mmCIF file of C-alpha atoms in Angstrom:
data_model
loop_
_atom_site.group_PDB
_atom_site.id
_atom_site.type_symbol
_atom_site.label_atom_id
_atom_site.label_comp_id
_atom_site.label_asym_id
_atom_site.label_seq_id
_atom_site.Cartn_x
_atom_site.Cartn_y
_atom_site.Cartn_z
ATOM 1 C CA MET E 1 55.471 -27.237 -195.597
ATOM 2 C CA TYR E 2 57.314 -26.647 -198.669
ATOM 3 C CA VAL E 3 55.768 -27.596 -202.503
ATOM 4 C CA ILE E 4 57.072 -28.359 -205.423
ATOM 5 C CA GLU E 5 55.314 -25.772 -207.724
ATOM 6 C CA ASP E 6 57.145 -25.870 -210.891
ATOM 7 C CA LYS E 7 57.748 -28.604 -213.414
ATOM 8 C CA GLY E 8 61.499 -27.860 -213.671
ATOM 9 C CA GLY E 9 61.979 -28.528 -209.783
ATOM 10 C CA ALA E 10 59.999 -32.154 -210.170
ATOM 11 C CA ILE E 11 62.190 -32.600 -213.413
ATOM 12 C CA ALA E 12 65.146 -32.041 -211.121
ATOM 13 C CA LEU E 13 64.233 -34.370 -208.265
ATOM 14 C CA MET E 14 63.697 -37.134 -210.603
ATOM 15 C CA LEU E 15 67.184 -36.543 -212.189
ATOM 16 C CA ALA E 16 68.558 -36.602 -208.377
ATOM 17 C CA SER E 17 66.538 -39.441 -207.433
ATOM 18 C CA LEU E 18 67.594 -41.308 -210.508
ATOM 19 C CA LEU E 19 71.276 -40.963 -209.425
ATOM 20 C CA PHE E 20 70.780 -41.736 -206.116
ATOM 21 C CA LEU E 21 68.568 -44.828 -206.865
ATOM 22 C CA GLY E 22 71.303 -46.085 -209.530
ATOM 23 C CA THR E 23 74.615 -46.017 -207.024
ATOM 24 C CA TRP E 24 73.003 -47.519 -204.121
ATOM 25 C CA PRO E 25 72.606 -50.905 -205.720
ATOM 26 C CA ALA E 26 76.281 -50.609 -206.962
ATOM 27 C CA VAL E 27 77.502 -49.914 -203.423
ATOM 28 C CA LEU E 28 75.702 -53.053 -201.691
ATOM 29 C CA THR E 29 77.226 -55.507 -204.750
ATOM 30 C CA LEU E 30 80.591 -53.921 -203.989
ATOM 31 C CA LEU E 31 80.397 -55.147 -200.392
ATOM 32 C CA GLU E 32 78.967 -58.460 -201.197
ATOM 33 C CA ARG E 33 81.532 -59.306 -203.615
ATOM 34 C CA ARG E 34 84.410 -57.994 -201.007
ATOM 35 C CA GLY E 35 82.870 -60.752 -198.989
ATOM 36 C CA ARG E 36 80.770 -58.915 -196.500
ATOM 37 C CA LEU E 37 77.690 -60.672 -195.615
ATOM 38 C CA PRO E 38 74.374 -59.317 -196.521
ATOM 39 C CA GLN E 39 72.711 -59.614 -193.511
ATOM 40 C CA HIS E 40 75.024 -57.384 -191.833
ATOM 41 C CA THR E 41 74.975 -55.053 -195.138
ATOM 42 C CA TYR E 42 71.079 -54.863 -194.856
ATOM 43 C CA LEU E 43 70.755 -54.017 -191.379
ATOM 44 C CA ASP E 44 73.159 -51.300 -191.512
ATOM 45 C CA TYR E 45 71.653 -49.604 -194.625
ATOM 46 C CA SER E 46 68.200 -50.187 -193.140
ATOM 47 C CA PHE E 47 68.967 -47.492 -190.441
ATOM 48 C CA THR E 48 70.078 -44.815 -192.601
ATOM 49 C CA ASN E 49 67.363 -45.548 -195.095
ATOM 50 C CA LEU E 50 65.051 -44.727 -192.343
ATOM 51 C CA LEU E 51 67.497 -41.731 -190.944
ATOM 52 C CA ALA E 52 66.962 -40.120 -194.752
ATOM 53 C CA ALA E 53 62.720 -39.857 -193.962
ATOM 54 C CA VAL E 54 63.108 -38.799 -190.766
ATOM 55 C CA LEU E 55 65.202 -35.808 -191.802
ATOM 56 C CA ILE E 56 63.121 -35.259 -194.821
ATOM 57 C CA ALA E 57 59.795 -34.746 -192.844
ATOM 58 C CA LEU E 58 61.143 -32.675 -189.939
ATOM 59 C CA THR E 59 62.957 -30.198 -192.466
ATOM 60 C CA ILE E 60 60.967 -29.857 -195.680
ATOM 61 C CA GLY E 61 57.804 -31.424 -193.719
ATOM 62 C CA GLN E 62 58.204 -28.355 -191.504
ATOM 63 C CA LEU E 63 59.083 -25.759 -193.661
ATOM 64 C CA GLY E 64 56.855 -22.694 -194.046
ATOM 65 C CA ASP E 65 53.290 -22.589 -192.994
ATOM 66 C CA SER E 66 50.760 -25.416 -193.037
ATOM 67 C CA LYS E 67 48.246 -24.581 -196.142
ATOM 68 C CA ASP E 68 44.670 -25.453 -196.393
ATOM 69 C CA GLY E 69 44.327 -29.328 -197.028
ATOM 70 C CA MET E 70 48.122 -29.445 -196.767
ATOM 71 C CA PRO E 71 48.999 -29.225 -192.994
ATOM 72 C CA ASN E 72 52.464 -29.428 -191.775
ATOM 73 C CA PHE E 73 54.408 -33.115 -190.875
ATOM 74 C CA PHE E 74 54.044 -32.944 -186.673
ATOM 75 C CA THR E 75 50.070 -31.462 -187.843
ATOM 76 C CA GLN E 76 49.460 -34.988 -189.432
ATOM 77 C CA LEU E 77 50.366 -36.977 -186.883
ATOM 78 C CA SER E 78 47.725 -36.759 -184.460
ATOM 79 C CA GLN E 79 44.954 -36.297 -187.756
ATOM 80 C CA ASP E 80 42.599 -39.228 -188.497
ATOM 81 C CA ASN E 81 43.962 -40.501 -191.826
ATOM 82 C CA TRP E 82 44.938 -44.346 -190.710
ATOM 83 C CA PRO E 83 43.616 -45.382 -194.380
ATOM 84 C CA SER E 84 46.128 -43.608 -195.792
ATOM 85 C CA VAL E 85 49.247 -44.164 -193.231
ATOM 86 C CA LEU E 86 48.122 -47.950 -194.255
ATOM 87 C CA PHE E 87 48.463 -47.603 -197.861
ATOM 88 C CA ALA E 88 52.023 -45.810 -197.035
ATOM 89 C CA MET E 89 53.046 -48.383 -194.762
ATOM 90 C CA ALA E 90 52.165 -51.320 -197.290
ATOM 91 C CA GLY E 91 53.934 -49.641 -199.977
ATOM 92 C CA GLY E 92 57.088 -49.687 -197.485
ATOM 93 C CA VAL E 93 56.607 -53.387 -197.012
ATOM 94 C CA VAL E 94 56.831 -54.050 -200.550
ATOM 95 C CA LEU E 95 59.616 -52.118 -201.379
ATOM 96 C CA SER E 96 61.488 -53.531 -198.335
ATOM 97 C CA VAL E 97 60.799 -57.138 -199.634
ATOM 98 C CA GLY E 98 62.128 -56.231 -203.283
ATOM 99 C CA ASN E 99 65.417 -54.308 -201.890
ATOM 100 C CA LEU E 100 66.082 -57.433 -199.973
ATOM 101 C CA SER E 101 65.328 -59.910 -202.757
ATOM 102 C CA THR E 102 67.298 -58.031 -205.253
ATOM 103 C CA GLN E 103 70.475 -57.820 -202.990
ATOM 104 C CA TYR E 104 70.201 -61.971 -203.661
ATOM 105 C CA ALA E 105 69.623 -61.387 -207.208
ATOM 106 C CA TRP E 106 72.505 -59.120 -208.062
ATOM 107 C CA ALA E 107 74.544 -62.198 -206.847
ATOM 108 C CA TYR E 108 72.626 -64.259 -209.112
ATOM 109 C CA VAL E 109 72.149 -62.561 -212.215
ATOM 110 C CA GLY E 110 74.348 -59.694 -212.242
ATOM 111 C CA LEU E 111 73.764 -55.675 -211.415
ATOM 112 C CA SER E 112 72.900 -54.550 -214.785
ATOM 113 C CA VAL E 113 70.340 -57.448 -216.003
ATOM 114 C CA THR E 114 68.696 -57.346 -212.239
ATOM 115 C CA GLU E 115 67.905 -53.620 -213.085
ATOM 116 C CA VAL E 116 66.798 -53.866 -216.313
ATOM 117 C CA ILE E 117 64.183 -56.602 -215.758
ATOM 118 C CA SER E 118 62.830 -55.014 -212.237
ATOM 119 C CA SER E 119 62.302 -51.830 -213.921
ATOM 120 C CA SER E 120 60.890 -52.844 -216.822
ATOM 121 C CA MET E 121 58.161 -54.631 -214.620
ATOM 122 C CA VAL E 122 57.926 -51.661 -212.653
ATOM 123 C CA VAL E 123 57.764 -49.674 -215.797
ATOM 124 C CA VAL E 124 54.839 -51.689 -217.295
ATOM 125 C CA ILE E 125 52.812 -52.703 -214.373
ATOM 126 C CA GLY E 126 53.369 -49.697 -211.830
ATOM 127 C CA THR E 127 53.342 -46.915 -214.454
ATOM 128 C CA THR E 128 50.318 -48.190 -215.885
ATOM 129 C CA LEU E 129 48.689 -48.308 -212.400
ATOM 130 C CA ASN E 130 49.996 -44.542 -211.795
ATOM 131 C CA TYR E 131 48.730 -43.190 -214.969
ATOM 132 C CA PHE E 132 44.936 -44.171 -214.288
ATOM 133 C CA LEU E 133 45.300 -43.533 -210.405
ATOM 134 C CA ASP E 134 46.617 -39.728 -211.469
ATOM 135 C CA ASN E 135 43.483 -39.195 -213.134
ATOM 136 C CA ARG E 136 45.379 -39.554 -216.482
ATOM 137 C CA ILE E 137 46.923 -36.012 -215.702
ATOM 138 C CA ASN E 138 50.688 -37.580 -218.442
ATOM 139 C CA LYS E 139 50.250 -37.142 -221.646
ATOM 140 C CA ALA E 140 49.288 -40.717 -222.905
ATOM 141 C CA GLU E 141 50.973 -40.444 -226.287
ATOM 142 C CA ILE E 142 54.373 -39.551 -224.911
ATOM 143 C CA LEU E 143 54.037 -41.656 -221.742
ATOM 144 C CA PHE E 144 53.367 -45.020 -223.224
ATOM 145 C CA ALA E 145 55.904 -44.375 -225.922
ATOM 146 C CA GLY E 146 58.182 -44.199 -222.903
ATOM 147 C CA VAL E 147 57.114 -47.339 -222.169
ATOM 148 C CA ALA E 148 57.447 -49.252 -225.273
ATOM 149 C CA CYS E 149 61.187 -47.766 -224.761
ATOM 150 C CA PHE E 150 61.598 -49.690 -221.935
ATOM 151 C CA LEU E 151 60.282 -52.708 -223.575
ATOM 152 C CA VAL E 152 62.637 -52.656 -226.223
ATOM 153 C CA ALA E 153 65.389 -52.091 -223.779
ATOM 154 C CA VAL E 154 64.504 -54.953 -221.412
ATOM 155 C CA ILE E 155 64.707 -57.236 -224.917
ATOM 156 C CA LEU E 156 68.028 -55.848 -225.614
ATOM 157 C CA GLY E 157 69.304 -56.272 -221.926
ATOM 158 C CA SER E 158 68.242 -59.940 -221.858
ATOM 159 C CA ALA E 159 70.345 -60.508 -225.418
ATOM 160 C CA VAL E 160 73.300 -58.630 -223.385
ATOM 161 C CA HIS E 161 72.896 -60.972 -220.387
ATOM 162 C CA ALA E 162 72.734 -64.446 -222.390
ATOM 163 C CA SER E 163 75.592 -63.039 -224.499
ATOM 164 C CA ASN E 164 78.023 -61.924 -221.880
ATOM 165 C CA ALA E 165 77.239 -65.104 -220.100
ATOM 166 C CA ALA E 166 78.196 -67.134 -222.957
ATOM 167 C CA ASP E 167 81.548 -65.157 -223.518
ATOM 168 C CA ASN E 168 82.499 -65.882 -219.733
ATOM 169 C CA GLU E 169 81.432 -69.536 -220.084
ATOM 170 C CA LEU E 170 84.044 -69.614 -223.154
ATOM 171 C CA LYS E 171 86.454 -67.736 -220.659
ATOM 172 C CA LEU E 172 86.220 -70.454 -218.153
ATOM 173 C CA ASN E 173 86.167 -73.378 -220.513
ATOM 174 C CA ALA E 174 89.123 -72.161 -222.357
ATOM 175 C CA SER E 175 91.184 -71.984 -218.983
ATOM 176 C CA ASN E 176 89.824 -75.222 -217.729
ATOM 177 C CA LYS E 177 88.657 -73.401 -214.535
ATOM 178 C CA LEU E 178 85.176 -74.477 -214.465
ATOM 179 C CA GLY E 179 84.752 -78.320 -214.258
ATOM 180 C CA ALA E 180 82.050 -80.629 -215.214
ATOM 181 C CA ASN E 181 79.672 -79.783 -212.334
ATOM 182 C CA ALA E 182 80.576 -76.199 -212.426
ATOM 183 C CA SER E 183 82.943 -76.543 -209.373
ATOM 184 C CA VAL E 184 85.537 -74.184 -209.142
ATOM 185 C CA GLU E 185 89.243 -75.295 -208.979
ATOM 186 C CA PRO E 186 90.970 -72.909 -206.397
ATOM 187 C CA SER E 187 93.601 -70.717 -208.250
ATOM 188 C CA LYS E 188 96.734 -69.877 -206.493
ATOM 189 C CA GLY E 189 97.049 -66.951 -204.254
ATOM 190 C CA THR E 190 93.202 -66.284 -203.714
ATOM 191 C CA LEU E 191 91.034 -66.433 -200.560
ATOM 192 C CA SER E 192 89.424 -69.943 -200.675
ATOM 193 C CA GLU E 193 85.906 -70.465 -199.862
ATOM 194 C CA HIS E 194 87.491 -72.732 -196.953
ATOM 195 C CA ALA E 195 89.578 -70.222 -195.675
ATOM 196 C CA PRO E 196 88.267 -69.532 -191.783
ATOM 197 C CA LYS E 197 86.765 -66.337 -191.183
ATOM 198 C CA ASP E 198 86.440 -64.756 -187.297
ATOM 199 C CA LEU E 199 82.574 -63.783 -187.565
ATOM 200 C CA GLU E 200 82.666 -62.201 -184.316
ATOM 201 C CA ASN E 201 85.514 -59.907 -185.153
ATOM 202 C CA GLY E 202 83.792 -59.632 -188.666
ATOM 203 C CA ALA E 203 87.130 -60.159 -190.193
ATOM 204 C CA SER E 204 88.504 -62.844 -192.823
ATOM 205 C CA GLY E 205 91.464 -64.919 -191.457
ATOM 206 C CA THR E 206 93.720 -63.931 -194.228
ATOM 207 C CA ASN E 207 94.036 -60.963 -196.429
ATOM 208 C CA GLN E 208 95.979 -62.966 -199.534
ATOM 209 C CA VAL E 209 93.918 -61.940 -202.317
ATOM 210 C CA THR E 210 95.457 -61.102 -205.644
ATOM 211 C CA LYS E 211 94.442 -58.816 -208.496
ATOM 212 C CA ALA E 212 93.663 -60.687 -211.873
ATOM 213 C CA GLU E 213 93.198 -58.775 -214.547
ATOM 214 C CA ALA E 214 88.594 -57.540 -215.113
ATOM 215 C CA GLY E 215 87.287 -59.970 -217.556
ATOM 216 C CA THR E 216 89.530 -62.791 -217.235
ATOM 217 C CA ALA E 217 89.119 -66.413 -216.314
ATOM 218 C CA GLU E 218 91.174 -66.009 -213.086
ATOM 219 C CA TYR E 219 89.308 -62.777 -212.607
ATOM 220 C CA LEU E 220 85.661 -64.575 -212.742
ATOM 221 C CA ILE E 221 87.437 -67.259 -210.047
ATOM 222 C CA GLU E 222 89.060 -65.084 -207.679
ATOM 223 C CA LEU E 223 85.479 -63.432 -207.467
ATOM 224 C CA GLU E 224 83.617 -66.255 -207.221
ATOM 225 C CA GLU E 225 85.986 -67.277 -204.156
ATOM 226 C CA ARG E 226 85.838 -64.186 -202.506
ATOM 227 C CA ARG E 227 82.216 -63.019 -202.252
ATOM 228 C CA SER E 228 79.489 -63.935 -199.859
ATOM 229 C CA ILE E 229 77.171 -65.370 -202.162
ATOM 230 C CA LYS E 230 78.339 -68.344 -204.310
ATOM 231 C CA VAL E 231 76.923 -68.637 -207.661
ATOM 232 C CA PHE E 232 78.689 -70.957 -209.329
ATOM 233 C CA GLY E 233 76.528 -74.382 -210.487
ATOM 234 C CA SER E 234 73.063 -72.385 -209.249
ATOM 235 C CA SER E 235 70.237 -73.088 -211.738
ATOM 236 C CA THR E 236 69.391 -69.582 -214.128
ATOM 237 C CA PHE E 237 65.839 -70.204 -213.046
ATOM 238 C CA ILE E 238 66.531 -69.385 -208.887
ATOM 239 C CA GLY E 239 68.448 -66.183 -209.918
ATOM 240 C CA LEU E 240 65.701 -65.209 -212.570
ATOM 241 C CA SER E 241 62.625 -66.223 -210.083
ATOM 242 C CA ILE E 242 64.262 -63.605 -207.533
ATOM 243 C CA VAL E 243 64.474 -60.994 -209.800
ATOM 244 C CA PHE E 244 60.780 -61.529 -211.546
ATOM 245 C CA PHE E 245 59.614 -61.631 -207.767
ATOM 246 C CA SER E 246 61.041 -58.303 -207.056
ATOM 247 C CA GLY E 247 60.106 -56.851 -210.030
ATOM 248 C CA VAL E 248 56.310 -57.356 -208.834
ATOM 249 C CA CYS E 249 57.187 -56.131 -205.502
ATOM 250 C CA PHE E 250 58.550 -52.835 -206.905
ATOM 251 C CA SER E 251 55.895 -52.263 -209.198
ATOM 252 C CA LEU E 252 53.245 -51.954 -206.467
ATOM 253 C CA PHE E 253 55.227 -49.492 -203.790
ATOM 254 C CA SER E 254 54.717 -46.377 -206.084
ATOM 255 C CA PRO E 255 50.893 -47.056 -206.917
ATOM 256 C CA ALA E 256 50.212 -47.748 -202.798
ATOM 257 C CA PHE E 257 52.398 -44.403 -202.033
ATOM 258 C CA ASN E 258 50.036 -43.021 -204.803
ATOM 259 C CA LEU E 259 46.972 -44.005 -203.048
ATOM 260 C CA ALA E 260 48.130 -42.733 -199.476
ATOM 261 C CA THR E 261 48.645 -39.400 -200.655
ATOM 262 C CA ASN E 262 45.813 -38.507 -202.611
ATOM 263 C CA ASP E 263 43.209 -40.990 -201.959
ATOM 264 C CA GLN E 264 41.952 -42.050 -204.997
ATOM 265 C CA TRP E 265 39.454 -44.526 -203.350
ATOM 266 C CA HIS E 266 38.020 -42.166 -200.956
ATOM 267 C CA THR E 267 38.923 -44.024 -197.806
ATOM 268 C CA LEU E 268 39.455 -40.775 -195.531
ATOM 269 C CA LYS E 269 36.493 -39.252 -193.654
ATOM 270 C CA ASP E 270 35.081 -35.738 -195.132
ATOM 271 C CA GLY E 271 37.398 -33.027 -193.932
ATOM 272 C CA VAL E 272 40.399 -34.924 -193.167
ATOM 273 C CA PRO E 273 43.182 -33.751 -195.425
ATOM 274 C CA HIS E 274 45.241 -36.205 -197.594
ATOM 275 C CA LEU E 275 48.672 -37.054 -196.117
ATOM 276 C CA VAL E 276 51.533 -34.582 -197.427
ATOM 277 C CA VAL E 277 54.302 -36.617 -199.208
ATOM 278 C CA TYR E 278 56.501 -35.876 -196.185
ATOM 279 C CA THR E 279 54.204 -37.581 -193.894
ATOM 280 C CA ALA E 280 53.384 -40.226 -196.063
ATOM 281 C CA PHE E 281 57.157 -41.120 -197.014
ATOM 282 C CA PHE E 282 57.779 -41.240 -193.063
ATOM 283 C CA TYR E 283 55.057 -43.952 -192.306
ATOM 284 C CA PHE E 284 56.705 -45.700 -195.364
ATOM 285 C CA SER E 285 59.972 -45.572 -194.666
ATOM 286 C CA ILE E 286 59.124 -46.935 -190.686
ATOM 287 C CA SER E 287 57.728 -50.342 -192.376
ATOM 288 C CA CYS E 288 60.389 -50.790 -194.675
ATOM 289 C CA PHE E 289 62.676 -50.260 -191.364
ATOM 290 C CA VAL E 290 60.797 -53.048 -189.366
ATOM 291 C CA ILE E 291 60.447 -55.354 -191.917
ATOM 292 C CA GLY E 292 64.133 -55.193 -193.276
ATOM 293 C CA ILE E 293 65.206 -54.986 -189.604
ATOM 294 C CA GLY E 294 63.092 -58.236 -188.743
ATOM 295 C CA LEU E 295 63.846 -59.947 -191.525
ATOM 296 C CA ASN E 296 67.938 -59.927 -191.470
ATOM 297 C CA ILE E 297 67.846 -60.580 -187.953
ATOM 298 C CA LEU E 298 66.203 -63.789 -188.719
ATOM 299 C CA PHE E 299 68.456 -64.553 -191.650
ATOM 300 C CA LEU E 300 72.089 -63.905 -189.377
ATOM 301 C CA TYR E 301 70.903 -67.630 -187.959
ATOM 302 C CA ARG E 302 68.626 -68.730 -190.735
ATOM 303 C CA PRO E 303 70.272 -67.577 -193.888
ATOM 304 C CA MET E 304 69.238 -68.111 -197.710
ATOM 305 C CA ALA E 305 71.224 -68.926 -200.545
ATOM 306 C CA GLY E 306 74.262 -71.141 -198.956
ATOM 307 C CA VAL E 307 75.584 -67.385 -197.391
ATOM 308 C CA PRO E 308 77.094 -68.397 -193.678
ATOM 309 C CA LYS E 309 75.130 -68.375 -190.445
ATOM 310 C CA SER E 310 76.242 -65.160 -188.390
ATOM 311 C CA SER E 311 74.803 -63.809 -184.958
ATOM 312 C CA PHE E 312 73.814 -60.326 -184.078
ATOM 313 C CA LYS E 313 77.181 -59.867 -181.985
ATOM 314 C CA ALA E 314 79.068 -60.836 -185.286
ATOM 315 C CA TYR E 315 76.889 -58.129 -186.879
ATOM 316 C CA LEU E 316 77.871 -55.572 -184.458
ATOM 317 C CA ASN E 317 81.787 -56.406 -184.800
ATOM 318 C CA ASP E 318 81.393 -56.332 -188.360
ATOM 319 C CA TRP E 319 83.047 -53.012 -189.447
ATOM 320 C CA ASN E 320 84.557 -53.758 -192.801
ATOM 321 C CA GLY E 321 82.855 -51.587 -195.005
ATOM 322 C CA ARG E 322 80.000 -50.370 -192.934
ATOM 323 C CA GLN E 323 80.594 -46.863 -193.638
ATOM 324 C CA TRP E 324 79.703 -47.875 -197.132
ATOM 325 C CA ALA E 325 76.404 -49.711 -196.601
ATOM 326 C CA LEU E 326 75.081 -46.736 -194.324
ATOM 327 C CA LEU E 327 76.032 -44.201 -197.269
ATOM 328 C CA ALA E 328 73.663 -46.882 -199.478
ATOM 329 C CA GLY E 329 71.161 -46.453 -197.093
ATOM 330 C CA LEU E 330 71.150 -42.791 -197.344
ATOM 331 C CA LEU E 331 71.153 -42.531 -201.220
ATOM 332 C CA CYS E 332 68.339 -44.983 -201.302
ATOM 333 C CA GLY E 333 66.224 -43.107 -198.957
ATOM 334 C CA PHE E 334 66.662 -39.817 -200.325
ATOM 335 C CA GLY E 335 65.923 -41.463 -203.783
ATOM 336 C CA ASN E 336 63.101 -42.485 -202.846
ATOM 337 C CA GLY E 337 61.942 -39.479 -201.035
ATOM 338 C CA PHE E 338 63.231 -37.382 -203.894
ATOM 339 C CA GLN E 339 60.880 -39.893 -206.565
ATOM 340 C CA PHE E 340 57.922 -39.042 -204.253
ATOM 341 C CA MET E 341 58.372 -35.426 -204.453
ATOM 342 C CA GLY E 342 58.249 -35.078 -207.865
ATOM 343 C CA GLY E 343 55.768 -37.442 -208.581
ATOM 344 C CA GLN E 344 53.493 -35.387 -206.279
ATOM 345 C CA ALA E 345 54.285 -32.416 -208.285
ATOM 346 C CA ALA E 346 54.068 -33.768 -211.707
ATOM 347 C CA GLY E 347 52.478 -37.150 -211.594
ATOM 348 C CA TYR E 348 54.054 -40.586 -210.311
ATOM 349 C CA ALA E 349 53.829 -41.904 -213.567
ATOM 350 C CA ALA E 350 56.294 -39.342 -215.057
ATOM 351 C CA ALA E 351 58.200 -39.975 -211.783
ATOM 352 C CA ASP E 352 58.705 -43.323 -212.503
ATOM 353 C CA ALA E 353 61.061 -41.919 -215.033
ATOM 354 C CA VAL E 354 64.057 -42.912 -212.208
ATOM 355 C CA GLN E 355 63.625 -46.499 -213.564
ATOM 356 C CA ALA E 356 65.794 -45.819 -215.687
ATOM 357 C CA LEU E 357 68.442 -46.663 -212.935
ATOM 358 C CA PRO E 358 69.748 -49.140 -214.661
ATOM 359 C CA LEU E 359 71.525 -46.640 -216.888
ATOM 360 C CA VAL E 360 73.440 -45.287 -213.583
ATOM 361 C CA SER E 361 73.669 -49.111 -212.233
ATOM 362 C CA THR E 362 75.191 -49.936 -215.479
ATOM 363 C CA PHE E 363 78.212 -47.523 -215.743
ATOM 364 C CA TRP E 364 79.189 -48.536 -212.127
ATOM 365 C CA GLY E 365 78.863 -52.318 -213.325
ATOM 366 C CA ILE E 366 81.222 -51.561 -215.890
ATOM 367 C CA LEU E 367 83.524 -48.807 -214.047
ATOM 368 C CA LEU E 368 83.907 -50.448 -210.447
ATOM 369 C CA PHE E 369 83.388 -54.410 -211.395
ATOM 370 C CA GLY E 370 84.438 -54.608 -214.834
ATOM 371 C CA GLU E 371 81.364 -56.286 -216.375
ATOM 372 C CA TYR E 372 81.573 -56.768 -220.253
ATOM 373 C CA ARG E 373 85.217 -56.367 -219.783
ATOM 374 C CA LYS E 374 86.808 -58.174 -222.478
ATOM 375 C CA SER E 375 83.694 -59.720 -223.723
ATOM 376 C CA SER E 376 82.483 -60.225 -227.585
ATOM 377 C CA ARG E 377 81.605 -57.424 -230.242
ATOM 378 C CA LYS E 378 78.322 -58.771 -229.986
ATOM 379 C CA THR E 379 77.820 -57.719 -226.304
ATOM 380 C CA TYR E 380 79.310 -54.497 -226.977
ATOM 381 C CA ILE E 381 76.613 -53.566 -229.791
ATOM 382 C CA LEU E 382 74.030 -54.905 -227.825
ATOM 383 C CA LEU E 383 74.779 -53.053 -224.467
ATOM 384 C CA GLY E 384 75.470 -49.966 -226.714
ATOM 385 C CA PHE E 385 72.065 -50.096 -228.184
ATOM 386 C CA MET E 386 70.413 -51.018 -224.669
ATOM 387 C CA LEU E 387 71.969 -47.901 -223.235
ATOM 388 C CA PHE E 388 70.400 -45.704 -226.318
ATOM 389 C CA MET E 389 66.935 -47.124 -225.355
ATOM 390 C CA PHE E 390 67.176 -46.067 -221.661
ATOM 391 C CA VAL E 391 67.888 -42.748 -222.614
ATOM 392 C CA ALA E 392 65.116 -42.370 -224.978
ATOM 393 C CA ALA E 393 62.954 -43.872 -222.271
ATOM 394 C CA VAL E 394 63.854 -41.336 -219.880
ATOM 395 C CA ALA E 395 63.291 -38.684 -221.890
ATOM 396 C CA THR E 396 59.894 -39.601 -223.022
ATOM 397 C CA LEU E 397 58.488 -40.345 -219.804
ATOM 398 C CA MET E 398 59.925 -37.035 -218.230
ATOM 399 C CA ALA E 399 58.352 -35.457 -221.157
ATOM 400 C CA SER E 400 54.925 -36.885 -220.619
ATOM 401 C CA SER E 401 54.673 -34.996 -217.046
ATOM 402 C CA GLY E 402 51.641 -33.044 -216.272
ATOM 403 C CA HIS E 403 51.224 -30.956 -213.307
ATOM 404 C CA ARG E 404 49.068 -31.879 -210.288
ATOM 405 C CA SER E 405 46.828 -28.989 -208.591
ATOM 406 C CA THR E 406 47.587 -28.387 -205.069
ATOM 407 C CA LYS E 407 44.440 -26.121 -204.814
#
């Protein structure tokens, strides 16, 4: 079994994890904005997310000879380590529910601010728990300075969201596109929300879609008419509630995985080795898969957030964007795996530096979706300061990393 022995290798894994975990949300957001049903997207995502864990376990988890207290993947499958397995699977359950929640939060609140709020909750709650579970192997004065940077960035991120929302409202009011009840006036040449859709074939009844300039009122209207989750006129409380719920879920999955691999509560019998990170990640991903598949099959027939009903046959026939959903699953799966591998070597509190993923998500949001395009000067200033604080947070959390002995 391959073990990360040096701090440089752990940091490289965390950086790769940061890139992957910041990119897959943008991919799913892109599909939702193009009108693909979130149930279809998440089902595709779930299959490749599990595939990533299987590949990691069968390759890196089997590489080299077993060491004392660190057996290979197949060896551990037959050992009496069920308490740790249950911790790993519990982590997978909360992560799956959190990921599923954010898929709707991205539509209601926006990609950037959703990632900022949920990531900050992970840092404040999850990183603090991991620090004590890791027997304080990280440098506290540096670690909690990084936590403080995240908190400042959260405040700035909330201000960015408020400022940008005000900018968008001004644009809509100026063009008389938003009625008194926040209803949308269909714009000429765009895809109406009443356009027929052939759900059995995963296709829309028309391809007539114009491309308005990003940041304009026309662009906002066309986006609302095209996307699968309608958000105009929705309560701000609904979106924020979903974000905070997902943040709580995200804050718990890393400490649960920490307990699964290090057995700080001494639940294993004497002589039973701890779960190695690759085996724990395998069980973690199985529970992720079961929850994700089960809930989204239910949502096909009983959808939430006003999403249209579908069917399993419609899902199988919906190939529009399927390759992107499958890619998102691989990115998330390898991103989580790399985070756990880095955390096992350098401490899970330091590995939570990947919660600076809003840096990457904001980049994709600006590049792909035109977020903050044609916004006010105030919004741009706040956005710049927010990104600066996230850079500082990543640097400080990585600088706090210690080294966990494998002997």
